[in-house]
XYZ file of C-alpha atoms in Angstrom:
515
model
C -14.499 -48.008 -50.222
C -15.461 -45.296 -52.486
C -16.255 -47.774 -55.325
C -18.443 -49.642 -53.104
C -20.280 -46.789 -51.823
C -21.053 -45.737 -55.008
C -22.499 -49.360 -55.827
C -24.640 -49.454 -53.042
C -26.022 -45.889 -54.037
C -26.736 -46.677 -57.225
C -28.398 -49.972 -56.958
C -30.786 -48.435 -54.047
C -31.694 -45.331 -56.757
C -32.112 -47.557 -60.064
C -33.956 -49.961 -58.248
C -36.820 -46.951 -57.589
C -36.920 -46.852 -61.283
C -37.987 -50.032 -62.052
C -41.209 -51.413 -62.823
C -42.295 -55.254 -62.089
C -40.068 -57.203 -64.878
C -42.148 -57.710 -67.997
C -43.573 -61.322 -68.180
C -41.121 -63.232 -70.331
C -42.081 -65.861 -72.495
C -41.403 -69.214 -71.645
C -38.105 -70.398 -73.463
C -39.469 -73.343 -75.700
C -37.498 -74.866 -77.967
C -37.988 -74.846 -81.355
C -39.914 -77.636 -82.658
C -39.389 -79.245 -85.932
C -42.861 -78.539 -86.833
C -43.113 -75.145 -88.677
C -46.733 -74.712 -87.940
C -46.236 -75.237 -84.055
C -43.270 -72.692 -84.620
C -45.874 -69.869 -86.471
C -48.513 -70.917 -83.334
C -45.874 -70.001 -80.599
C -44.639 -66.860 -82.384
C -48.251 -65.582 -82.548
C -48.859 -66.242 -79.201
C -45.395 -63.971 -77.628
C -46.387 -61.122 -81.069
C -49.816 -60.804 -79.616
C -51.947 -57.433 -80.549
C -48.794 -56.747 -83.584
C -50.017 -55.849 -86.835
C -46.416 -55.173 -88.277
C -45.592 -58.742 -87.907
C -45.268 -60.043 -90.848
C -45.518 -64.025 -91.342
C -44.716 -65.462 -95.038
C -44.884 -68.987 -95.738
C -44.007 -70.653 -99.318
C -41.850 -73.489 -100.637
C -38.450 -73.515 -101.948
C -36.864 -75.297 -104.477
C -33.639 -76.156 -102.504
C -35.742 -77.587 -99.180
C -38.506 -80.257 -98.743
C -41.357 -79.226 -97.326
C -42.400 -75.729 -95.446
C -40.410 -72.274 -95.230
C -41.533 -69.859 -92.998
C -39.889 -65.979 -92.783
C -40.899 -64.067 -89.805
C -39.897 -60.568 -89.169
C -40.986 -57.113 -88.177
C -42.671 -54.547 -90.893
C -40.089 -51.578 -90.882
C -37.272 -52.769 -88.922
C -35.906 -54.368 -92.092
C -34.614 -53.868 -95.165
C -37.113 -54.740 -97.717
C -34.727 -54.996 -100.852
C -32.655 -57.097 -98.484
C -35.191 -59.496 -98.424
C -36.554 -59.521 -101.698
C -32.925 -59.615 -103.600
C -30.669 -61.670 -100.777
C -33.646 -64.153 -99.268
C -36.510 -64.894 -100.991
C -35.366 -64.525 -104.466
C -32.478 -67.166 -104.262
C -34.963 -69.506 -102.416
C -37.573 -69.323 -105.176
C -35.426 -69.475 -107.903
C -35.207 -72.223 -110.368
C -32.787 -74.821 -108.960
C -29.183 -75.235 -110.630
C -27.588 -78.053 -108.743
C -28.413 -79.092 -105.595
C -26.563 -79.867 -101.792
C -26.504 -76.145 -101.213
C -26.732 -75.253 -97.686
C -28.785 -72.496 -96.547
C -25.450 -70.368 -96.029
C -24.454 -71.087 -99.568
C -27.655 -70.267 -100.762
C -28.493 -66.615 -98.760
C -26.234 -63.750 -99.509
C -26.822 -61.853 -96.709
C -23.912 -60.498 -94.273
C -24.702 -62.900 -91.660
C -26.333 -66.031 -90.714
C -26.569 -67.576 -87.178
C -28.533 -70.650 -86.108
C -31.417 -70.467 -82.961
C -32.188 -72.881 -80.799
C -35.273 -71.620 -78.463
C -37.808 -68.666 -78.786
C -35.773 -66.539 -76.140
C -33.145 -66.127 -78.832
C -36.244 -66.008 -81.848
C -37.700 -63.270 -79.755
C -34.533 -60.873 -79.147
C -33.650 -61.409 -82.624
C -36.617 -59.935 -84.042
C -36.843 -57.092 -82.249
C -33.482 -56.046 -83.160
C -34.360 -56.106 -87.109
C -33.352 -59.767 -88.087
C -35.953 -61.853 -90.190
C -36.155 -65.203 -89.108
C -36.031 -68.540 -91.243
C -38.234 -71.276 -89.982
C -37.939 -74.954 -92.082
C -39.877 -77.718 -91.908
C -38.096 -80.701 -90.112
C -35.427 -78.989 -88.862
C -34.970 -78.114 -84.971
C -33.427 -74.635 -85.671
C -33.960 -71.338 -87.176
C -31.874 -69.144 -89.119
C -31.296 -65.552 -88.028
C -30.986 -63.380 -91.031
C -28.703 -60.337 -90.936
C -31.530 -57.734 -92.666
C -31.709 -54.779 -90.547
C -33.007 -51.774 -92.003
C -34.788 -49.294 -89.578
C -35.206 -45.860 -89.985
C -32.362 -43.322 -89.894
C -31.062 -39.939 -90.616
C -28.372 -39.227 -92.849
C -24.957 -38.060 -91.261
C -25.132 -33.924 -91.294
C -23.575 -30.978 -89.434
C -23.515 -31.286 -85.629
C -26.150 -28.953 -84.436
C -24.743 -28.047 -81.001
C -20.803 -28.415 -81.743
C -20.463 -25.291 -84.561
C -16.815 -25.536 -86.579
C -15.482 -23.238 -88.141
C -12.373 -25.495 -89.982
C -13.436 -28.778 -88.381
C -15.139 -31.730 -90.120
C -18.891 -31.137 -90.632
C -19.793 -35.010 -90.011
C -22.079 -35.582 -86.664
C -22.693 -38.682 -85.118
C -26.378 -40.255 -85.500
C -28.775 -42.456 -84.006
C -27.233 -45.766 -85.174
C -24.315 -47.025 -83.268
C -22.378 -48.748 -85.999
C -22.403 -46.177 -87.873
C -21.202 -44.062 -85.542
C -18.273 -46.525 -84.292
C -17.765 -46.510 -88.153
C -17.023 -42.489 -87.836
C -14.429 -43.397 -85.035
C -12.715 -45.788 -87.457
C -11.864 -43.699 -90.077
C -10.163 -40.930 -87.667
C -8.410 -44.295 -86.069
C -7.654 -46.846 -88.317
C -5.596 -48.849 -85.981
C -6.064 -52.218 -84.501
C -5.537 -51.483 -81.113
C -8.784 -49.299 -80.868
C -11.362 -52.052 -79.112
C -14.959 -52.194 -78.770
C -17.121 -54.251 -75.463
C -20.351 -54.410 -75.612
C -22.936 -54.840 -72.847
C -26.587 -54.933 -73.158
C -28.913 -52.728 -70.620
C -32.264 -52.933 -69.893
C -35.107 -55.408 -68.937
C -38.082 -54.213 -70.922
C -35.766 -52.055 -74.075
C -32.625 -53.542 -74.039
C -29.934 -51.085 -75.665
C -26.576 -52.129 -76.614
C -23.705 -49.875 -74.932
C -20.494 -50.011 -76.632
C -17.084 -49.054 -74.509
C -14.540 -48.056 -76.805
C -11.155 -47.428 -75.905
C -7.043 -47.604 -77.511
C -6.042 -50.698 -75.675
C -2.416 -50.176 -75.229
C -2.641 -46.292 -74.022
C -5.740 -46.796 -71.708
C -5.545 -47.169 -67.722
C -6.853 -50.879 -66.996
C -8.732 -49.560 -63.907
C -10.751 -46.514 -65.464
C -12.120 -49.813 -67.820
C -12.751 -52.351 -64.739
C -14.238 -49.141 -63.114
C -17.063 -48.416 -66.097
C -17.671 -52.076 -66.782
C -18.359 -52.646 -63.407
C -20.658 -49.569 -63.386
C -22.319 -49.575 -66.603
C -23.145 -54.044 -65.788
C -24.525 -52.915 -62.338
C -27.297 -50.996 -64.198
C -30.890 -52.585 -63.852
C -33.594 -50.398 -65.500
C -36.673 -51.077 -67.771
C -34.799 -48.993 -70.542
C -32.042 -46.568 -71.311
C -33.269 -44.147 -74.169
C -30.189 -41.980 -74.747
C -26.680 -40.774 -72.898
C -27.966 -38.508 -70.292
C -29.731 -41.492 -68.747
C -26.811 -43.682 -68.680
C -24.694 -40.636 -67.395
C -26.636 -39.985 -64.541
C -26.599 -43.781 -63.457
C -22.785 -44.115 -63.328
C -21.251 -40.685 -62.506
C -19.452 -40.637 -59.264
C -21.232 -37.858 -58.074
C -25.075 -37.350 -58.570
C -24.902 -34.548 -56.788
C -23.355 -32.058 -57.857
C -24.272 -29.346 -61.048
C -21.146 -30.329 -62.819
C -21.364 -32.457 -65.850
C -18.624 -35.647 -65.285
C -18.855 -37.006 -68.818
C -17.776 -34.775 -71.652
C -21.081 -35.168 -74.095
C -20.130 -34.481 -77.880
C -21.666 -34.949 -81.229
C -18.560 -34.797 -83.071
C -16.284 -37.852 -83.941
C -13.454 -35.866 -84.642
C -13.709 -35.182 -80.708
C -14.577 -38.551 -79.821
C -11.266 -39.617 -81.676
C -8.718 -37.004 -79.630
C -9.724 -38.230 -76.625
C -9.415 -41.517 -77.318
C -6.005 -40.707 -78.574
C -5.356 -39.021 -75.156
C -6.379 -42.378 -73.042
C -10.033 -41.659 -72.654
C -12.912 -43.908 -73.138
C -15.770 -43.662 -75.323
C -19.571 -44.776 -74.558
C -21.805 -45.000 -77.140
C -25.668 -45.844 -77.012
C -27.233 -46.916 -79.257
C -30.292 -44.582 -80.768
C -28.447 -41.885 -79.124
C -26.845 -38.981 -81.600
C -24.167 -38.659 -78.790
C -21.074 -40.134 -77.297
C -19.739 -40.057 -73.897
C -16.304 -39.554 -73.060
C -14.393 -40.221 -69.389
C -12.818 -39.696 -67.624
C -13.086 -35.314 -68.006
C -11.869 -32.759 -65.911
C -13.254 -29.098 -65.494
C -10.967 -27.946 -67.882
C -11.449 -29.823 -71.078
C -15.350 -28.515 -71.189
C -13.721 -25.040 -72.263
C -11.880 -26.400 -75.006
C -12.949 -27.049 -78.626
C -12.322 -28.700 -81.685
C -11.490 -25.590 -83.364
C -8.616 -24.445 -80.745
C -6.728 -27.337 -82.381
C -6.762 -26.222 -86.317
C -6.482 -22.799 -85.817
C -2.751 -20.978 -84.593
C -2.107 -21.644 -80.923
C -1.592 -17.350 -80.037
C -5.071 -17.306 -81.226
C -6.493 -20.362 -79.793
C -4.650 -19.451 -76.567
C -6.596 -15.835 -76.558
C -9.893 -17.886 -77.496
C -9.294 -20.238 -74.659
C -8.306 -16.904 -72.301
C -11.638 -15.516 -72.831
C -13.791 -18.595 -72.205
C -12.394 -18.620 -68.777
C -13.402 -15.151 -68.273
C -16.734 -15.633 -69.304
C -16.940 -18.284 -66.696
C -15.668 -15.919 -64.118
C -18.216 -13.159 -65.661
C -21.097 -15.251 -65.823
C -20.545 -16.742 -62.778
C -19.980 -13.606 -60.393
C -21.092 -10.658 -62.122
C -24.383 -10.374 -60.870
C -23.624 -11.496 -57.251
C -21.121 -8.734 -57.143
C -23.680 -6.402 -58.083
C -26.089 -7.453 -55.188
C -22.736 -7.371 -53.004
C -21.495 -3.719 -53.849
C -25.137 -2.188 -54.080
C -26.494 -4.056 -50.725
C -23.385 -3.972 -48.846
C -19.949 -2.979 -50.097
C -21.122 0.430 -51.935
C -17.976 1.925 -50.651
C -16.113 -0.258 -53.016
C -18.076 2.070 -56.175
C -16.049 5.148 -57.236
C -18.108 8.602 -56.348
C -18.617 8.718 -60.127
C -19.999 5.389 -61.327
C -22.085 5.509 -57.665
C -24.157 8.754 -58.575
C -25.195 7.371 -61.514
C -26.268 3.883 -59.950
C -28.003 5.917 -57.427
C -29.753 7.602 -60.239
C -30.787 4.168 -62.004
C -32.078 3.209 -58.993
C -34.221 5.947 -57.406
C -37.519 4.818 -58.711
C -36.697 0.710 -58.027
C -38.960 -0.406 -55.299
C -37.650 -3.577 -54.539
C -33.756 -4.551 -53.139
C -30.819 -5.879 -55.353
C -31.372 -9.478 -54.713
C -35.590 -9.697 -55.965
C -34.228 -7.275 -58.929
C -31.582 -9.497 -60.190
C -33.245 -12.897 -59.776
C -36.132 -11.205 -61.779
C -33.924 -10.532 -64.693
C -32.229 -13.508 -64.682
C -34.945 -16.215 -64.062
C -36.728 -13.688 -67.438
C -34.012 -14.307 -69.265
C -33.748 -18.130 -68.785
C -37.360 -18.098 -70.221
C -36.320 -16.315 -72.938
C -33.652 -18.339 -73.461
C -35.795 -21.754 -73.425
C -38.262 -20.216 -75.543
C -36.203 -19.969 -78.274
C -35.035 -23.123 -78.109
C -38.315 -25.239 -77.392
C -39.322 -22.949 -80.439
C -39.080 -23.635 -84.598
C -35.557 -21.797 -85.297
C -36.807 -18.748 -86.935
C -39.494 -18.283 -84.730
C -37.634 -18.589 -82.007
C -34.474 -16.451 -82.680
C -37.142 -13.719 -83.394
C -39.259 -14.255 -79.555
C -35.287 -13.880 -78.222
C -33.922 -10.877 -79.471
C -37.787 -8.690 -79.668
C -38.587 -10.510 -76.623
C -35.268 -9.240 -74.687
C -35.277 -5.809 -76.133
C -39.060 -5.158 -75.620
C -38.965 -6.238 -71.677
C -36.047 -4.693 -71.187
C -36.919 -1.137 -72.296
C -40.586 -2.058 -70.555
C -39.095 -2.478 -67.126
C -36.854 0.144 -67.152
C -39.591 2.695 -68.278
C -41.655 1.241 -65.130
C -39.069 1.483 -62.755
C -39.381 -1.814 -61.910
C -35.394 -2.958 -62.499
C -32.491 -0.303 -63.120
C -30.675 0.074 -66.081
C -27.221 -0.863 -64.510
C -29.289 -4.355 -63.699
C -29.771 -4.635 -67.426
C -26.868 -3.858 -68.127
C -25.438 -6.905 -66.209
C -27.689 -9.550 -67.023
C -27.093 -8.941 -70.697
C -22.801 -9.241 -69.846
C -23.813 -12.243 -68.047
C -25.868 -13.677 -70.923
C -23.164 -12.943 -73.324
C -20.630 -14.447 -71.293
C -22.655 -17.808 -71.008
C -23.179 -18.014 -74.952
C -19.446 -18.086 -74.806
C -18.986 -21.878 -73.342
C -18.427 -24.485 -75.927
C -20.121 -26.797 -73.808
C -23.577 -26.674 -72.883
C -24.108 -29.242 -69.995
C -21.199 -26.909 -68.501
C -23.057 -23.653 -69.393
C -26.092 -24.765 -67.468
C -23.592 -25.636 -64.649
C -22.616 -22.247 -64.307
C -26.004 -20.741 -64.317
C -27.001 -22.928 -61.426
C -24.092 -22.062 -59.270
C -24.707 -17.812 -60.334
C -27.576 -18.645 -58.362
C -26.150 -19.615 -55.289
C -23.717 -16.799 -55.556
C -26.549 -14.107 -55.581
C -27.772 -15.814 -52.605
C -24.519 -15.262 -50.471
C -24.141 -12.302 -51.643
C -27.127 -10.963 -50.931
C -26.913 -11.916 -47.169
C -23.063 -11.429 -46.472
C -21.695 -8.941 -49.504
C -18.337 -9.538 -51.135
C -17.411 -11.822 -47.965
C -20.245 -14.597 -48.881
C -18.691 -14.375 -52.636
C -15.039 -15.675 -50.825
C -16.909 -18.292 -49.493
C -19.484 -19.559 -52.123
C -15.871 -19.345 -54.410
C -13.614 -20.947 -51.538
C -16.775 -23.637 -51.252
C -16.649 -24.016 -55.495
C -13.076 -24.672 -55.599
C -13.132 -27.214 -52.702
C -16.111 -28.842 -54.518
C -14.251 -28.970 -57.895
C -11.272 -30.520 -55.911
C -12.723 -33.284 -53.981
C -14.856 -34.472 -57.464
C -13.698 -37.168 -59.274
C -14.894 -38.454 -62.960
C -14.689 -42.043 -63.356
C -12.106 -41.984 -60.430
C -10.171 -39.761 -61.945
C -9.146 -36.229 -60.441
C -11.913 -33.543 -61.795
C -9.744 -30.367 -61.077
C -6.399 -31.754 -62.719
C -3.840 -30.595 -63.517
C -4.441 -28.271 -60.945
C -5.122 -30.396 -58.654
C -3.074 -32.736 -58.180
C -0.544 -30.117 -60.148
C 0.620 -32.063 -63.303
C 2.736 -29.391 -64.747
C 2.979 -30.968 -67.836
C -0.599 -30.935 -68.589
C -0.858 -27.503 -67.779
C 0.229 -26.798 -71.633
C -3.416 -27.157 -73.000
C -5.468 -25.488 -69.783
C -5.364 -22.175 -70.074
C -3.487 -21.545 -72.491
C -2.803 -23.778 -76.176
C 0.926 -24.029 -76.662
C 2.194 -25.490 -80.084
C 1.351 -28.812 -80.868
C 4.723 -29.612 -81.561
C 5.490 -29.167 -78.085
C 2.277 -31.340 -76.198
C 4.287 -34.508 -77.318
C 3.077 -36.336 -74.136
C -0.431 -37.551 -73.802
C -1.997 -36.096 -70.359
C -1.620 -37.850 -67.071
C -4.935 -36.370 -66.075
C -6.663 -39.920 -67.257
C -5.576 -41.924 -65.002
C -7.243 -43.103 -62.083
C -6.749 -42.489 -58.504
C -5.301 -45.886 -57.751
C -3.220 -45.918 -60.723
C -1.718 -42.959 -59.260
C -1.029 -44.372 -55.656
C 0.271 -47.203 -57.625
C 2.936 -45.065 -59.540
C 1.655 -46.124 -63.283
C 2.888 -42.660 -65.739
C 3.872 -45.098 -68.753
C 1.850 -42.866 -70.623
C 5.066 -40.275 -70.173
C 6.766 -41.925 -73.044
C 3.841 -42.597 -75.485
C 3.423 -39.704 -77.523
C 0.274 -38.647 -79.891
């Protein structure tokens, strides 16, 4: 029931996304005429000035050869070295088919302009020849790309320094070489009407629950949009939940990542032109861990990991506990520590609730200027930009300086999350927490956290438990939560990825596999 739910959700919100379908052309065949071929191409490539059309004659064919293909979506030298210099070359004996002739990767016969069409705006060049009812796709992609470099957003300190890019080969290619092993499979489904995008599932065959994969195929092939541009798109359109501030996809630039969790049973999404993988199912606690609690020694990955949750806590209910104690609970303040708050506040005009979200929603601009900003510039509007309104509101009386005080422990505590879909998580629910506790003290904190933890327990990623192994309890996953025991001693990969129904159904043969 839950499954369909969701698929009646999600068709009703994608299809408010889409746009009449784009008028298709009409699937001729391809004639055995090469000039009636050039004709019908020119008609579907109307108003394209990087279509490039080259016709000459080979040695090896009678009559016509035509190449068609797209000006900067191929590889030039490709072309010149691997097409059209064999084909104008002197002949040396002759019977040579065209896939004796070409040395490029791959060649693969078309039969209508449908195919011609797709082809070419993927990067192949086409090879039209007269008296023949076919064309030749030609394997000579060559758009632009970056060069593999240091992930920007996932810092190591002993990690690899190799992030993924905006090409998905090459970044199934980075898998590979962390899992050389032939049960590590790849599907492939293409979304979108108007930009189609290839999305590759990849996944250990033999360690992987069968209905996690039946669950995202069934998902991800339910999908009808004009275009999906990168991960967060895709994300939003099959996450069980769209509802919640909770990220239910771990996002990472790193394939040493992408490669644990595949070892642990997880699945990989990647989209292509996106520097980013997906990886499901997750739970709340693997978006506090980090590549680096796994090459470092486990008593100080384990105090790492300690303090990551704190900073969670911190971030999350330091400044509603402020508003709480000040507004309501000031009894709770030692005699000490409450004289001087009093003092810090004597010259505030406005209550505890307009003084916080002040601060905070300040320091959220700061924080996306320097981000939206060029990196020196924008390190520089942070830190003078934070110390200059900070001294300037306190010497106006406008905030306290205990209010300071707390916003920058809460900003210091959110820098702390490895994750940053799960930082800005927490900032959304701190919040709601200043909310309740400005109208019901340290009582509306119990119940915005009794109302978090029953929201964490009743999500579910990919049909998967969010809150494991906590809840349900798996006690042997509890060994890499909050604390990192040895790695000799997490010999079992976690139960936390499987499903719901794999559950009910009593599957755990992932108890004897080990890593």
């Amino acid at each position: 029931m839950r499954i369909r739910g969701w698929m009646k959700r999600k068709k009703a919100f994608v299809t408010e996304r889409i746009s009449p379908s784009a008028p298709l052309a009409q699937n001729r065949m391809i004639s055995n005429r090469t000039s009636e071929n050039i004709e019908e191409i020119t008609n579907i490539f109307t108003l394209t000035p990087d279509l490039v059309i080259r016709s000459f004659t080979s040695n090896y064919m009678e009559g016509q050869v035509t190449l068609v293909y797209l000006d900067g979506l191929v590889d030039k030298n490709s072309i010149n070295n691997n097409v059209l210099r064999p084909l104008m070359a002197p002949p040396e004996q002759g019977g040579i088919s065209i896939f004796g002739l070409l040395s490029v990767s791959q060649i693969s016969p078309v039969y209508d302009f449908r195919t011609v069409e797709d082809k070419i705006l993927q990067g192949s060049s086409l090879l039209f020849i007269e008296g023949q009812r076919e064309a030749y796709a030609l394997d000579t992609n060559g758009w632009p790309q970056r060069a593999i470099e240091d992930p920007q957003l996932e810092t190591s300190l002993k990690g690899a320094h190799q992030g993924f890019v905006e090409t998905a080969l090459q970044n199934i290619a980075l898998i590979r070489r962390y899992i050389p092993n032939r049960e590590l499979k790849i599907k492939e489904f293409w979304v979108g009407q108007r930009g189609v995008c290839k999305v590759s599932v990849m996944f250990v065959e033999d360690i992987v629950d069968p209905d996690l994969l039946r669950i995202l195929e069934d998902r991800i092939t339910a999908i009808t949009v004009d275009a999906v541009l990168n991960t967060g798109e895709l994300e939003e359109m099959i996450e069980d939940n769209p509802y919640s501030p909770f990220p239910q996809f771990y996002t990472t630039e790193r394939p040493d990542t992408a490669a644990s969790h595949l070892l642990q049973g997880r699945i990989g999404i990647i989209v292509d032109r996106s520097p980013s993988v997906l990886i499901a199912p997750s739970t709340f606690v693997s978006f506090f861990q980090s590549v680096d609690d796994y090459s470092t020694r486990w008593l100080v990955s384990s105090f790492i990991r300690l303090l990551r949750f704190l900073a969670m806590v911190v971030a999350t209910f330091l400044p509603a506990l402020y508003i709480a104690l000040i507004s309501f609970n000031y009894e709770l303040i030692p005699l000490d520590l409450i004289l001087t708050v009093g003092e810090s506040r004597e010259r505030v005009p406005f209550p505890p609730l307009i003084e916080a979200v002040m601060m905070e929603l300040t320091l959220e601009m700061l924080r996306e200027a320097g981000i939206r900003l060029p990196s020196p510039i924008g390190q520089t509007v942070g830190i003078v930009g934070g110390i200059v309104i900070g001294q300037a509101v306190v010497q106006a009386g406008i905030v306290s300086n205990v209010m300071v005080i707390v916003v920058a422990f809460t900003a210091i505590s959110s820098f702390i999350f490895p994750n940053y879909d799960m930082a800005a998580a927490i900032r959304l629910v701190r919040f709601a927490m200043m909310g309740l506790a400005s109208m019901f003290g340290i009582i509306g904190i119990v119940i915005g956290f009794m109302i978090l933890i029953g929201h964490l327990i009743s999500l579910e990623s990919l049909g998967a438990p969010y809150a494991s192994p906590f809840a349900p309890v798996r006690f042997q996953d509890l060994k890499d939560t909050f604390l990192r025991l040895p790695l000799w001693l997490m010999k079992n990969r976690p139960t936390s990825v499987l499903s719901t129904q794999s559950r009910r159904q009593g599957k755990n043969w992932r108890k004897e596999d080990q890593q």
